[in-house]
XYZ file of C-alpha atoms in Angstrom:
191
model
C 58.707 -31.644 -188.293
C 59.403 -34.666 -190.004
C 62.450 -33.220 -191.530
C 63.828 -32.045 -188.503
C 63.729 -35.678 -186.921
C 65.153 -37.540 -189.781
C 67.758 -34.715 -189.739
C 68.582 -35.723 -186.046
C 68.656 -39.481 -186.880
C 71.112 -38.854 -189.506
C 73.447 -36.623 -187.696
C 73.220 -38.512 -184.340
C 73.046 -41.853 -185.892
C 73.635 -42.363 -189.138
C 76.426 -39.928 -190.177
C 77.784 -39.770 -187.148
C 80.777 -37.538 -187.620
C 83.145 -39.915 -185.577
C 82.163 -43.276 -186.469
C 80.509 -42.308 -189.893
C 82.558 -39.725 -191.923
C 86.026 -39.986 -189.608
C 86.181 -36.393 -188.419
C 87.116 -35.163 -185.325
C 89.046 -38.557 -184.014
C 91.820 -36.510 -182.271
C 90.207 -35.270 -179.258
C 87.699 -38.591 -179.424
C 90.840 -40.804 -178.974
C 92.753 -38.004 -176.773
C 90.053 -37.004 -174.443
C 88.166 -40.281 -173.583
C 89.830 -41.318 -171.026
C 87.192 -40.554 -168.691
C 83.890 -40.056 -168.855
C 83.569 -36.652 -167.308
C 86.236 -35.302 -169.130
C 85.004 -36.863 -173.009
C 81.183 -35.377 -171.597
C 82.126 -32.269 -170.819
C 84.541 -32.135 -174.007
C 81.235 -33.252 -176.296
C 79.305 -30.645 -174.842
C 81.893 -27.753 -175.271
C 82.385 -29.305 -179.155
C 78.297 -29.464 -179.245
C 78.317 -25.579 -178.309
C 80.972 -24.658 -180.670
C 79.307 -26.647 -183.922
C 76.053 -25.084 -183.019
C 77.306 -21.773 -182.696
C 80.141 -22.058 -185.412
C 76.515 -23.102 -187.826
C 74.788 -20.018 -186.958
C 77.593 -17.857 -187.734
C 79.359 -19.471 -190.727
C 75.800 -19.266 -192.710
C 75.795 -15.835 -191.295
C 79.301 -14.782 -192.952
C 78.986 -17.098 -195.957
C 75.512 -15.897 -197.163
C 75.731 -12.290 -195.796
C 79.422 -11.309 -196.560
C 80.986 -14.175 -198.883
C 78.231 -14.534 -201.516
C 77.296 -11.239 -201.836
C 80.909 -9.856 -202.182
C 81.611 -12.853 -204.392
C 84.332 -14.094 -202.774
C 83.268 -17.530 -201.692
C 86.603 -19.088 -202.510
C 87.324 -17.789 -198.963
C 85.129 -19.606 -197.144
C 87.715 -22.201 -195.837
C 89.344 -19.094 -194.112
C 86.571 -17.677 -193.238
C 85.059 -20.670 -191.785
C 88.203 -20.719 -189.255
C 88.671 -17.730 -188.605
C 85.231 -18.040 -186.883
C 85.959 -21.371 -185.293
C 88.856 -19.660 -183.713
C 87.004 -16.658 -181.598
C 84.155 -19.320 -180.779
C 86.606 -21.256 -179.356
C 88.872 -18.574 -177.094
C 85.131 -17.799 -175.839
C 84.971 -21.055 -174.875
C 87.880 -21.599 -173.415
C 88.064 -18.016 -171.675
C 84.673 -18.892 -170.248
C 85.916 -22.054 -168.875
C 89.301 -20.800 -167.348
C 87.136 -18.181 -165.806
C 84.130 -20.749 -164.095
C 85.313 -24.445 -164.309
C 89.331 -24.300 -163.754
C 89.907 -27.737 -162.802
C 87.797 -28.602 -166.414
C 89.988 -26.545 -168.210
C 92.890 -28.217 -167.148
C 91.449 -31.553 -167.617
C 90.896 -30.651 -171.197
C 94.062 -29.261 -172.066
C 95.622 -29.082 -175.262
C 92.408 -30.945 -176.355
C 90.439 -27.441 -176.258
C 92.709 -24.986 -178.305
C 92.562 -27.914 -180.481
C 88.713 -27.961 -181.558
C 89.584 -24.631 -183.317
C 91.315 -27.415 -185.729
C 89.028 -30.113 -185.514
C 87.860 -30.970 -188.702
C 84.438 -31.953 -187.017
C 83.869 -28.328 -186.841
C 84.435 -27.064 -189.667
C 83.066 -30.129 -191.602
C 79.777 -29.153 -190.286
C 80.221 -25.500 -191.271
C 81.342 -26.745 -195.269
C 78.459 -29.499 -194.763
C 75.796 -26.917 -194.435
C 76.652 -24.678 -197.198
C 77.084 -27.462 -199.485
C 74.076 -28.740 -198.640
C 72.259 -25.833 -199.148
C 70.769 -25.333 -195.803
C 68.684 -22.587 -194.346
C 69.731 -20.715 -191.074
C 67.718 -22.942 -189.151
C 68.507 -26.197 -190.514
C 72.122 -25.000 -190.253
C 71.915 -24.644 -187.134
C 70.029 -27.649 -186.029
C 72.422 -30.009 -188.149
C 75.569 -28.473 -186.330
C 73.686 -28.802 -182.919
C 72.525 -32.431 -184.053
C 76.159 -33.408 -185.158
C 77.561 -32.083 -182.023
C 75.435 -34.146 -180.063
C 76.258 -37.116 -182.001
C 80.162 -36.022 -181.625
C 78.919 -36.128 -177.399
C 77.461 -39.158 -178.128
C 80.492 -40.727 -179.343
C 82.951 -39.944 -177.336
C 80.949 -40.155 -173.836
C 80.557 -44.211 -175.465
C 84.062 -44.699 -176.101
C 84.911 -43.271 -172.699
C 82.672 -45.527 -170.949
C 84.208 -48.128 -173.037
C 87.723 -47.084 -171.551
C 86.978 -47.135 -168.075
C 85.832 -50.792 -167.959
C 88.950 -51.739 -170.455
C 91.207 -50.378 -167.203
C 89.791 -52.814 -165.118
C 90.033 -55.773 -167.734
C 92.931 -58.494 -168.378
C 94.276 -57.234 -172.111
C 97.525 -58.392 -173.362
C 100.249 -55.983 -172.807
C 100.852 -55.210 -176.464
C 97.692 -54.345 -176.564
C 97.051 -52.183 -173.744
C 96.440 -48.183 -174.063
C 96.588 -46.876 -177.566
C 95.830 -50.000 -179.854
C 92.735 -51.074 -177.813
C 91.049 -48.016 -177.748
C 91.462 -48.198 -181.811
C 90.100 -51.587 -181.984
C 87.459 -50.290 -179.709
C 86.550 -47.583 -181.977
C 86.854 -49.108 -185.190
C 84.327 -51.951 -183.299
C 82.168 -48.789 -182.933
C 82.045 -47.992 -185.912
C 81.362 -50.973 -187.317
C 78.315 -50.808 -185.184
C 77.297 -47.655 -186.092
C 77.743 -48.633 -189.778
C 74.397 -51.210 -189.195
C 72.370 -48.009 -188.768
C 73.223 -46.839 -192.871
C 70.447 -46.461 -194.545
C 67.708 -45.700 -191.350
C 67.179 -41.991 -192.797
């Protein structure tokens, strides 16, 4: 049990994939805008890592090793990214419209976030089991949810503040994030 929480404290927390290892920063900048929006983007990347975990350790140790063709894992690794995301975003088209058109580009996009399928090389490298797999993809999901429902709450209240026009839109919200992270750095070293 003890593992399992100093797991979650490391993905959440400590290597936070955003603010810790730098992956995934195109829908965290693109889609934190507003809060709903960067939420309901974290929890549709959240599903995806989770589910992408169970099935790359699926493919990798079932098909890839035993075949002996682990070079392909890259390929493999995105090729199952991909259909996890067209379920995702065919189940969202289908039951939340106006989400899926609040997302937009953003969710075709997670099939190439390297969040994703960081998480997926992560866990073979690291030599996890299926359930550890699965919890670290779950765990760095939420801390991907984590981050970008922060920066989006970050956003909102920048609208409403005086900035100078240079540095309005784009180049706040990196200053803001590289803040962030420079706040999430004080938590190295807690597991």
């Amino acid at each position: 049990m003890l593992k399992i929480l100093l797991l979650m404290v490391s993905c959440i927390i400590t290597n936070n994939f955003i603010f810790s290892r730098f992956l995934g920063c195109c829908p965290f900048l693109g889609v934190s805008n507003k809060v709903e929006t960067a939420t309901s983007m974290g929890i549709a990347v959240t599903f995806v890592m989770t589910l992408a975990s169970l099935f790359t350790y699926m493919v990798y140790n079932w098909l890839l090793v035993p075949l002996k063709i682990t070079f392909m894992q890259t390929i493999a690794f995105i090729l199952v990214i991909a259909a996890l995301v067209q379920f995702v975003e065919m189940f969202l088209k289908k039951y939340s419209p106006s989400l899926y058109s609040a997302l937009g580009i953003y969710l075709p996009l997670i099939t190439t976030n390297c969040a994703v399928l960081g998480v997926a090389t992560l866990n073979v490298s690291s030599d996890y089991n299926l359930l550890f797999s699965v919890l670290n993809g779950c765990f760095s999901g939420v801390g991907f949810l984590l981050a970008i429902t922060l920066m989006a709450v970050v956003r909102e209240r920048l609208e409403s503040s005086k900035i100078p026009e240079c540095m309005k839109g784009f180049p706040i919200s990196l200053v803001t994030a590289g803040l962030m992270a420079m706040a999430f750095m004080g938590f190295s070293g807690l597991a």
